[in-house]
PDB file of C-alpha atoms in Angstrom:
ATOM      1  CA  MET A1008    -170.279 176.115 -17.458  1.00 55.00           C
ATOM      2  CA  ASN A1009    -170.975 175.943 -21.167  1.00 56.00           C
ATOM      3  CA  THR A1010    -173.920 174.261 -22.854  1.00 66.00           C
ATOM      4  CA  GLU A1011    -171.852 171.208 -23.822  1.00 84.00           C
ATOM      5  CA  SER A1012    -170.364 170.426 -20.412  1.00 94.00           C
ATOM      6  CA  TYR A1013    -171.899 168.206 -17.762  1.00 97.00           C
ATOM      7  CA  ILE A1014    -172.182 168.279 -13.990  1.00 98.00           C
ATOM      8  CA  PHE A1015    -171.250 164.870 -12.587  1.00 98.00           C
ATOM      9  CA  VAL A1016    -173.361 163.895  -9.565  1.00 98.00           C
ATOM     10  CA  ALA A1017    -172.549 160.997  -7.234  1.00 97.00           C
ATOM     11  CA  GLY A1018    -175.341 160.111  -4.813  1.00 95.00           C
ATOM     12  CA  ALA A1019    -178.182 160.982  -7.194  1.00 95.00           C
ATOM     13  CA  SER A1020    -180.418 158.055  -6.276  1.00 92.00           C
ATOM     14  CA  ARG A1021    -181.826 159.630  -3.122  1.00 92.00           C
ATOM     15  CA  GLY A1022    -181.767 162.477  -0.635  1.00 94.00           C
ATOM     16  CA  VAL A1023    -179.837 165.646  -1.359  1.00 96.00           C
ATOM     17  CA  GLY A1024    -178.265 164.137  -4.491  1.00 96.00           C
ATOM     18  CA  ARG A1025    -181.610 163.495  -6.126  1.00 96.00           C
ATOM     19  CA  GLU A1026    -182.781 167.006  -5.239  1.00 97.00           C
ATOM     20  CA  VAL A1027    -179.576 168.417  -6.771  1.00 98.00           C
ATOM     21  CA  VAL A1028    -180.249 166.546 -10.012  1.00 98.00           C
ATOM     22  CA  LYS A1029    -183.848 167.780 -10.171  1.00 97.00           C
ATOM     23  CA  PHE A1030    -182.730 171.361  -9.561  1.00 96.00           C
ATOM     24  CA  LEU A1031    -180.005 171.228 -12.230  1.00 97.00           C
ATOM     25  CA  ARG A1032    -182.292 169.676 -14.838  1.00 97.00           C
ATOM     26  CA  HIS A1033    -184.930 172.302 -14.083  1.00 96.00           C
ATOM     27  CA  GLN A1034    -182.236 174.835 -15.065  1.00 95.00           C
ATOM     28  CA  GLN A1035    -181.581 172.829 -18.268  1.00 95.00           C
ATOM     29  CA  ILE A1036    -178.056 171.962 -17.100  1.00 96.00           C
ATOM     30  CA  ASN A1037    -176.570 168.706 -18.424  1.00 97.00           C
ATOM     31  CA  VAL A1038    -176.190 166.080 -15.700  1.00 98.00           C
ATOM     32  CA  LYS A1039    -174.315 162.784 -15.611  1.00 98.00           C
ATOM     33  CA  ALA A1040    -175.106 160.615 -12.597  1.00 97.00           C
ATOM     34  CA  LEU A1041    -173.237 157.668 -11.117  1.00 96.00           C
ATOM     35  CA  LEU A1042    -175.617 154.980  -9.825  1.00 95.00           C
ATOM     36  CA  ARG A1043    -174.671 151.880  -7.846  1.00 92.00           C
ATOM     37  CA  THR A1044    -178.065 150.171  -8.277  1.00 92.00           C
ATOM     38  CA  PRO A1045    -180.575 150.555 -11.147  1.00 94.00           C
ATOM     39  CA  ASP A1046    -183.637 151.254  -8.976  1.00 94.00           C
ATOM     40  CA  THR A1047    -183.885 154.964  -9.778  1.00 95.00           C
ATOM     41  CA  ARG A1048    -182.383 154.830 -13.279  1.00 97.00           C
ATOM     42  CA  PRO A1049    -185.739 155.148 -15.150  1.00 97.00           C
ATOM     43  CA  GLU A1050    -186.764 158.158 -13.052  1.00 96.00           C
ATOM     44  CA  LEU A1051    -183.431 159.935 -13.614  1.00 97.00           C
ATOM     45  CA  GLU A1052    -183.378 159.177 -17.335  1.00 98.00           C
ATOM     46  CA  ALA A1053    -186.918 160.563 -17.606  1.00 97.00           C
ATOM     47  CA  LEU A1054    -185.466 163.853 -16.304  1.00 97.00           C
ATOM     48  CA  GLY A1055    -182.886 163.774 -19.109  1.00 97.00           C
ATOM     49  CA  VAL A1056    -179.972 162.616 -16.937  1.00 98.00           C
ATOM     50  CA  ARG A1057    -177.135 160.630 -18.514  1.00 97.00           C
ATOM     51  CA  VAL A1058    -176.850 157.647 -16.157  1.00 97.00           C
ATOM     52  CA  VAL A1059    -173.723 155.511 -15.741  1.00 97.00           C
ATOM     53  CA  MET A1060    -173.688 152.424 -13.547  1.00 96.00           C
ATOM     54  CA  GLY A1061    -170.841 151.911 -11.109  1.00 95.00           C
ATOM     55  CA  ASP A1062    -169.859 151.776  -7.453  1.00 94.00           C
ATOM     56  CA  ALA A1063    -167.885 154.695  -6.031  1.00 95.00           C
ATOM     57  CA  LEU A1064    -165.901 152.147  -4.002  1.00 94.00           C
ATOM     58  CA  ASP A1065    -164.511 150.830  -7.333  1.00 95.00           C
ATOM     59  CA  ILE A1066    -161.852 153.262  -8.600  1.00 96.00           C
ATOM     60  CA  THR A1067    -161.934 151.769 -12.116  1.00 97.00           C
ATOM     61  CA  ALA A1068    -165.697 152.307 -12.375  1.00 96.00           C
ATOM     62  CA  VAL A1069    -165.342 155.878 -11.128  1.00 97.00           C
ATOM     63  CA  GLU A1070    -162.597 156.724 -13.622  1.00 97.00           C
ATOM     64  CA  GLN A1071    -164.539 155.188 -16.511  1.00 96.00           C
ATOM     65  CA  ALA A1072    -167.583 157.253 -15.537  1.00 96.00           C
ATOM     66  CA  ILE A1073    -165.721 160.569 -15.205  1.00 97.00           C
ATOM     67  CA  PHE A1074    -163.429 160.001 -18.226  1.00 94.00           C
ATOM     68  CA  GLY A1075    -166.380 159.301 -20.568  1.00 89.00           C
ATOM     69  CA  PRO A1076    -167.108 161.222 -23.783  1.00 91.00           C
ATOM     70  CA  GLU A1077    -169.001 164.005 -21.983  1.00 92.00           C
ATOM     71  CA  PRO A1078    -166.822 166.907 -20.755  1.00 94.00           C
ATOM     72  CA  ILE A1079    -167.244 167.249 -16.974  1.00 97.00           C
ATOM     73  CA  SER A1080    -167.028 170.818 -15.657  1.00 96.00           C
ATOM     74  CA  ALA A1081    -167.799 170.015 -12.005  1.00 98.00           C
ATOM     75  CA  VAL A1082    -168.367 167.098  -9.651  1.00 98.00           C
ATOM     76  CA  ILE A1083    -170.942 167.121  -6.845  1.00 98.00           C
ATOM     77  CA  SER A1084    -170.769 164.319  -4.295  1.00 98.00           C
ATOM     78  CA  THR A1085    -173.453 163.613  -1.728  1.00 97.00           C
ATOM     79  CA  ILE A1086    -172.481 159.975  -1.178  1.00 95.00           C
ATOM     80  CA  GLY A1087    -172.346 158.226   2.164  1.00 82.00           C
ATOM     81  CA  GLY A1088    -174.355 155.718   4.094  1.00 69.00           C
ATOM     82  CA  LEU A1089    -174.033 152.179   5.339  1.00 59.00           C
ATOM     83  CA  PRO A1090    -170.679 150.394   5.160  1.00 56.00           C
ATOM     84  CA  LYS A1091    -170.229 147.861   2.360  1.00 56.00           C
ATOM     85  CA  ASP A1092    -167.735 145.072   3.079  1.00 56.00           C
ATOM     86  CA  GLY A1093    -166.463 147.109   6.007  1.00 59.00           C
ATOM     87  CA  GLU A1094    -165.764 150.243   3.940  1.00 63.00           C
ATOM     88  CA  ARG A1095    -167.803 153.410   4.104  1.00 71.00           C
ATOM     89  CA  ALA A1096    -168.436 155.369   0.913  1.00 86.00           C
ATOM     90  CA  ASP A1097    -168.137 158.552   2.999  1.00 93.00           C
ATOM     91  CA  TYR A1098    -164.359 158.378   2.759  1.00 94.00           C
ATOM     92  CA  LEU A1099    -163.259 155.763   0.239  1.00 94.00           C
ATOM     93  CA  GLY A1100    -165.951 156.562  -2.320  1.00 95.00           C
ATOM     94  CA  ASN A1101    -165.189 160.264  -2.113  1.00 97.00           C
ATOM     95  CA  LEU A1102    -161.452 159.549  -2.250  1.00 97.00           C
ATOM     96  CA  HIS A1103    -161.959 157.817  -5.606  1.00 97.00           C
ATOM     97  CA  LEU A1104    -164.163 160.613  -6.922  1.00 98.00           C
ATOM     98  CA  ILE A1105    -161.668 163.289  -5.865  1.00 98.00           C
ATOM     99  CA  ASP A1106    -158.678 161.466  -7.352  1.00 98.00           C
ATOM    100  CA  ALA A1107    -160.526 160.870 -10.643  1.00 98.00           C
ATOM    101  CA  ALA A1108    -161.581 164.531 -10.749  1.00 98.00           C
ATOM    102  CA  VAL A1109    -157.947 165.573 -10.316  1.00 98.00           C
ATOM    103  CA  LYS A1110    -156.878 163.300 -13.196  1.00 97.00           C
ATOM    104  CA  ALA A1111    -159.682 164.626 -15.387  1.00 96.00           C
ATOM    105  CA  GLY A1112    -158.847 168.266 -14.656  1.00 96.00           C
ATOM    106  CA  VAL A1113    -162.347 169.017 -13.377  1.00 97.00           C
ATOM    107  CA  GLY A1114    -162.929 172.700 -12.639  1.00 96.00           C
ATOM    108  CA  LYS A1115    -164.784 172.393  -9.332  1.00 98.00           C
ATOM    109  CA  PHE A1116    -165.659 169.770  -6.728  1.00 98.00           C
ATOM    110  CA  ILE A1117    -168.529 170.276  -4.274  1.00 98.00           C
ATOM    111  CA  LEU A1118    -168.582 167.846  -1.362  1.00 98.00           C
ATOM    112  CA  VAL A1119    -171.709 167.592   0.773  1.00 98.00           C
ATOM    113  CA  SER A1120    -170.505 166.560   4.225  1.00 97.00           C
ATOM    114  CA  SER A1121    -172.177 167.170   7.602  1.00 96.00           C
ATOM    115  CA  ILE A1122    -172.189 169.571  10.529  1.00 96.00           C
ATOM    116  CA  GLY A1123    -170.128 167.792  13.157  1.00 95.00           C
ATOM    117  CA  SER A1124    -167.258 167.097  10.799  1.00 96.00           C
ATOM    118  CA  GLY A1125    -163.902 168.767  11.448  1.00 96.00           C
ATOM    119  CA  GLU A1126    -163.963 171.861  13.629  1.00 96.00           C
ATOM    120  CA  SER A1127    -167.794 171.925  13.502  1.00 96.00           C
ATOM    121  CA  VAL A1128    -167.740 169.044  15.997  1.00 95.00           C
ATOM    122  CA  VAL A1129    -168.296 171.763  18.622  1.00 95.00           C
ATOM    123  CA  ALA A1130    -171.760 172.450  17.145  1.00 94.00           C
ATOM    124  CA  LEU A1131    -173.151 169.040  18.097  1.00 91.00           C
ATOM    125  CA  PRO A1132    -174.466 167.990  21.513  1.00 88.00           C
ATOM    126  CA  PRO A1133    -172.582 165.034  23.084  1.00 89.00           C
ATOM    127  CA  GLN A1134    -175.387 162.539  22.470  1.00 88.00           C
ATOM    128  CA  ALA A1135    -175.548 163.282  18.723  1.00 85.00           C
ATOM    129  CA  LEU A1136    -171.777 163.220  18.512  1.00 87.00           C
ATOM    130  CA  GLU A1137    -171.616 159.780  20.087  1.00 88.00           C
ATOM    131  CA  THR A1138    -174.169 158.424  17.616  1.00 87.00           C
ATOM    132  CA  LEU A1139    -172.512 159.918  14.537  1.00 88.00           C
ATOM    133  CA  LYS A1140    -168.861 159.703  15.567  1.00 89.00           C
ATOM    134  CA  SER A1141    -167.774 156.912  13.199  1.00 89.00           C
ATOM    135  CA  VAL A1142    -169.324 158.476  10.103  1.00 91.00           C
ATOM    136  CA  LEU A1143    -168.061 161.970  10.976  1.00 93.00           C
ATOM    137  CA  VAL A1144    -164.502 160.649  11.151  1.00 93.00           C
ATOM    138  CA  GLU A1145    -164.891 159.309   7.589  1.00 94.00           C
ATOM    139  CA  LYS A1146    -166.437 162.545   6.355  1.00 95.00           C
ATOM    140  CA  GLU A1147    -163.603 164.584   7.842  1.00 96.00           C
ATOM    141  CA  LYS A1148    -161.029 162.388   6.092  1.00 96.00           C
ATOM    142  CA  ALA A1149    -162.835 162.997   2.791  1.00 97.00           C
ATOM    143  CA  GLU A1150    -162.883 166.754   3.441  1.00 98.00           C
ATOM    144  CA  GLN A1151    -159.148 166.792   4.143  1.00 98.00           C
ATOM    145  CA  HIS A1152    -158.382 164.772   1.027  1.00 98.00           C
ATOM    146  CA  LEU A1153    -160.354 167.264  -1.070  1.00 98.00           C
ATOM    147  CA  ILE A1154    -158.645 170.265   0.549  1.00 98.00           C
ATOM    148  CA  ASN A1155    -155.236 168.720  -0.137  1.00 98.00           C
ATOM    149  CA  SER A1156    -156.086 167.638  -3.691  1.00 98.00           C
ATOM    150  CA  GLY A1157    -155.386 170.958  -5.387  1.00 97.00           C
ATOM    151  CA  LEU A1158    -158.919 171.057  -6.803  1.00 98.00           C
ATOM    152  CA  ASN A1159    -161.109 174.126  -6.621  1.00 98.00           C
ATOM    153  CA  TYR A1160    -163.543 173.013  -3.923  1.00 98.00           C
ATOM    154  CA  THR A1161    -166.529 173.922  -1.811  1.00 98.00           C
ATOM    155  CA  ILE A1162    -167.401 171.811   1.241  1.00 98.00           C
ATOM    156  CA  ILE A1163    -170.994 172.135   2.429  1.00 98.00           C
ATOM    157  CA  ARG A1164    -171.953 170.756   5.833  1.00 98.00           C
ATOM    158  CA  PRO A1165    -175.732 170.587   6.260  1.00 97.00           C
ATOM    159  CA  GLY A1166    -177.385 170.344   9.635  1.00 93.00           C
ATOM    160  CA  GLY A1167    -180.113 167.816  10.415  1.00 92.00           C
ATOM    161  CA  LEU A1168    -181.922 166.932   7.184  1.00 94.00           C
ATOM    162  CA  LYS A1169    -185.650 166.891   6.485  1.00 93.00           C
ATOM    163  CA  SER A1170    -187.372 165.614   3.339  1.00 91.00           C
ATOM    164  CA  GLU A1171    -190.087 168.260   3.123  1.00 91.00           C
ATOM    165  CA  PRO A1172    -190.460 170.823   0.291  1.00 93.00           C
ATOM    166  CA  ALA A1173    -187.958 173.672   0.101  1.00 95.00           C
ATOM    167  CA  THR A1174    -188.621 176.638   2.365  1.00 96.00           C
ATOM    168  CA  GLY A1175    -186.299 179.057   0.555  1.00 96.00           C
ATOM    169  CA  ASN A1176    -184.717 179.891   3.915  1.00 96.00           C
ATOM    170  CA  GLY A1177    -181.556 177.841   3.515  1.00 97.00           C
ATOM    171  CA  VAL A1178    -178.367 179.819   4.202  1.00 97.00           C
ATOM    172  CA  LEU A1179    -174.620 179.220   4.259  1.00 98.00           C
ATOM    173  CA  THR A1180    -172.219 180.429   6.925  1.00 97.00           C
ATOM    174  CA  GLU A1181    -168.546 180.010   7.736  1.00 97.00           C
ATOM    175  CA  ASN A1182    -169.464 180.003  11.431  1.00 96.00           C
ATOM    176  CA  TYR A1183    -168.708 176.375  12.357  1.00 96.00           C
ATOM    177  CA  ARG A1184    -170.392 176.709  15.763  1.00 95.00           C
ATOM    178  CA  ILE A1185    -173.847 177.002  14.207  1.00 95.00           C
ATOM    179  CA  ALA A1186    -176.209 174.022  14.206  1.00 93.00           C
ATOM    180  CA  GLY A1187    -179.774 173.516  13.075  1.00 95.00           C
ATOM    181  CA  THR A1188    -181.921 171.680  10.575  1.00 96.00           C
ATOM    182  CA  ILE A1189    -182.555 172.185   6.864  1.00 97.00           C
ATOM    183  CA  HIS A1190    -184.685 170.594   4.169  1.00 97.00           C
ATOM    184  CA  ARG A1191    -182.850 168.494   1.580  1.00 97.00           C
ATOM    185  CA  ALA A1192    -184.311 170.551  -1.270  1.00 97.00           C
ATOM    186  CA  ASP A1193    -182.869 173.729   0.273  1.00 98.00           C
ATOM    187  CA  VAL A1194    -179.438 172.098   0.577  1.00 98.00           C
ATOM    188  CA  ALA A1195    -179.684 171.204  -3.115  1.00 97.00           C
ATOM    189  CA  GLN A1196    -180.417 174.806  -4.051  1.00 97.00           C
ATOM    190  CA  LEU A1197    -177.424 176.023  -2.016  1.00 98.00           C
ATOM    191  CA  VAL A1198    -175.192 173.412  -3.663  1.00 98.00           C
ATOM    192  CA  CYS A1199    -176.276 174.556  -7.112  1.00 97.00           C
ATOM    193  CA  ASP A1200    -175.831 178.218  -6.161  1.00 97.00           C
ATOM    194  CA  CYS A1201    -172.234 177.413  -5.189  1.00 98.00           C
ATOM    195  CA  LEU A1202    -171.518 175.908  -8.607  1.00 96.00           C
ATOM    196  CA  CYS A1203    -171.352 179.300 -10.290  1.00 92.00           C
ATOM    197  CA  SER A1204    -170.165 181.351  -7.317  1.00 96.00           C
ATOM    198  CA  GLU A1205    -166.522 182.315  -7.039  1.00 97.00           C
ATOM    199  CA  VAL A1206    -167.229 183.473  -3.483  1.00 97.00           C
ATOM    200  CA  ALA A1207    -167.828 179.831  -2.523  1.00 98.00           C
ATOM    201  CA  ASN A1208    -164.462 178.642  -3.844  1.00 98.00           C
ATOM    202  CA  HIS A1209    -162.091 177.094  -1.277  1.00 98.00           C
ATOM    203  CA  ARG A1210    -164.574 177.496   1.562  1.00 98.00           C
ATOM    204  CA  ILE A1211    -166.048 175.179   4.172  1.00 98.00           C
ATOM    205  CA  LEU A1212    -169.638 176.191   4.848  1.00 98.00           C
ATOM    206  CA  SER A1213    -172.385 175.096   7.215  1.00 98.00           C
ATOM    207  CA  ALA A1214    -175.886 174.930   5.725  1.00 98.00           C
ATOM    208  CA  ILE A1215    -178.973 175.473   7.853  1.00 97.00           C
ATOM    209  CA  ASP A1216    -182.453 176.942   7.611  1.00 97.00           C
ATOM    210  CA  ARG A1217    -182.309 180.458   9.080  1.00 94.00           C
ATOM    211  CA  ASN A1218    -185.555 179.740  10.931  1.00 94.00           C
ATOM    212  CA  MET A1219    -184.469 176.369  12.336  1.00 94.00           C
ATOM    213  CA  THR A1220    -181.233 177.033  14.217  1.00 93.00           C
ATOM    214  CA  TYR A1221    -180.405 175.498  17.574  1.00 89.00           C
ATOM    215  CA  GLY A1222    -179.470 178.036  20.210  1.00 79.00           C
ATOM    216  CA  GLN A1223    -177.397 180.756  18.544  1.00 75.00           C
ATOM    217  CA  SER A1224    -179.483 182.567  15.935  1.00 74.00           C
ATOM    218  CA  ASP A1225    -177.242 185.579  15.293  1.00 83.00           C
ATOM    219  CA  PHE A1226    -174.503 184.714  12.814  1.00 92.00           C
ATOM    220  CA  GLU A1227    -173.009 186.008   9.581  1.00 94.00           C
ATOM    221  CA  ILE A1228    -174.532 184.614   6.388  1.00 95.00           C
ATOM    222  CA  LEU A1229    -172.282 184.191   3.361  1.00 96.00           C
ATOM    223  CA  ASN A1230    -173.553 186.118   0.337  1.00 95.00           C
ATOM    224  CA  LEU A1231    -172.644 184.069  -2.743  1.00 93.00           C
ATOM    225  CA  SER A1232    -173.149 186.867  -5.276  1.00 84.00           C
TER     226      SER A1232
END
């Protein structure tokens, strides 16, 4: 990343996305954020974020946002949530972001997904799986589209999310059988650490707090340096 380039963040209005933006701006990294509603625009602009309005479900809006005057070196997507008009942003929104990033020649795409997606389905108990099944299917489709896109990617699957301050104990592992919880601020730090790590390239990683695992506590942690 050079001083002129921007990190494009989709999902910056809340949760992990907002924590990512705060972390990047604290590091004086240029951020451009795609917002669907203006509620958090003043707060993000106060942090020095370049805000563009648009819905990730609208491919034209996504392309206009990514193809703007600011050079985009990486895209981070944390989008997902309730279906709009029958479509979930988890897949279709990410599909548009990935396709636009390919067209723009973006250097890296970090997708924040969820433990339970893909082969990590084995990490979830049946009850949780039943509850989350529909969204996990969409997240897995987004992961596969990114893997097949030709982009340099990192897929991060957090465990159960908490909104408390960072503990500093967030870790990444390629062990897809691991489950646990993690604070959103710790996920954000791991996401930002992956931005500049070549070790993270073309990997699918589970993110948990090392002190909040379920069951298995002995696993290999990925060292990003």
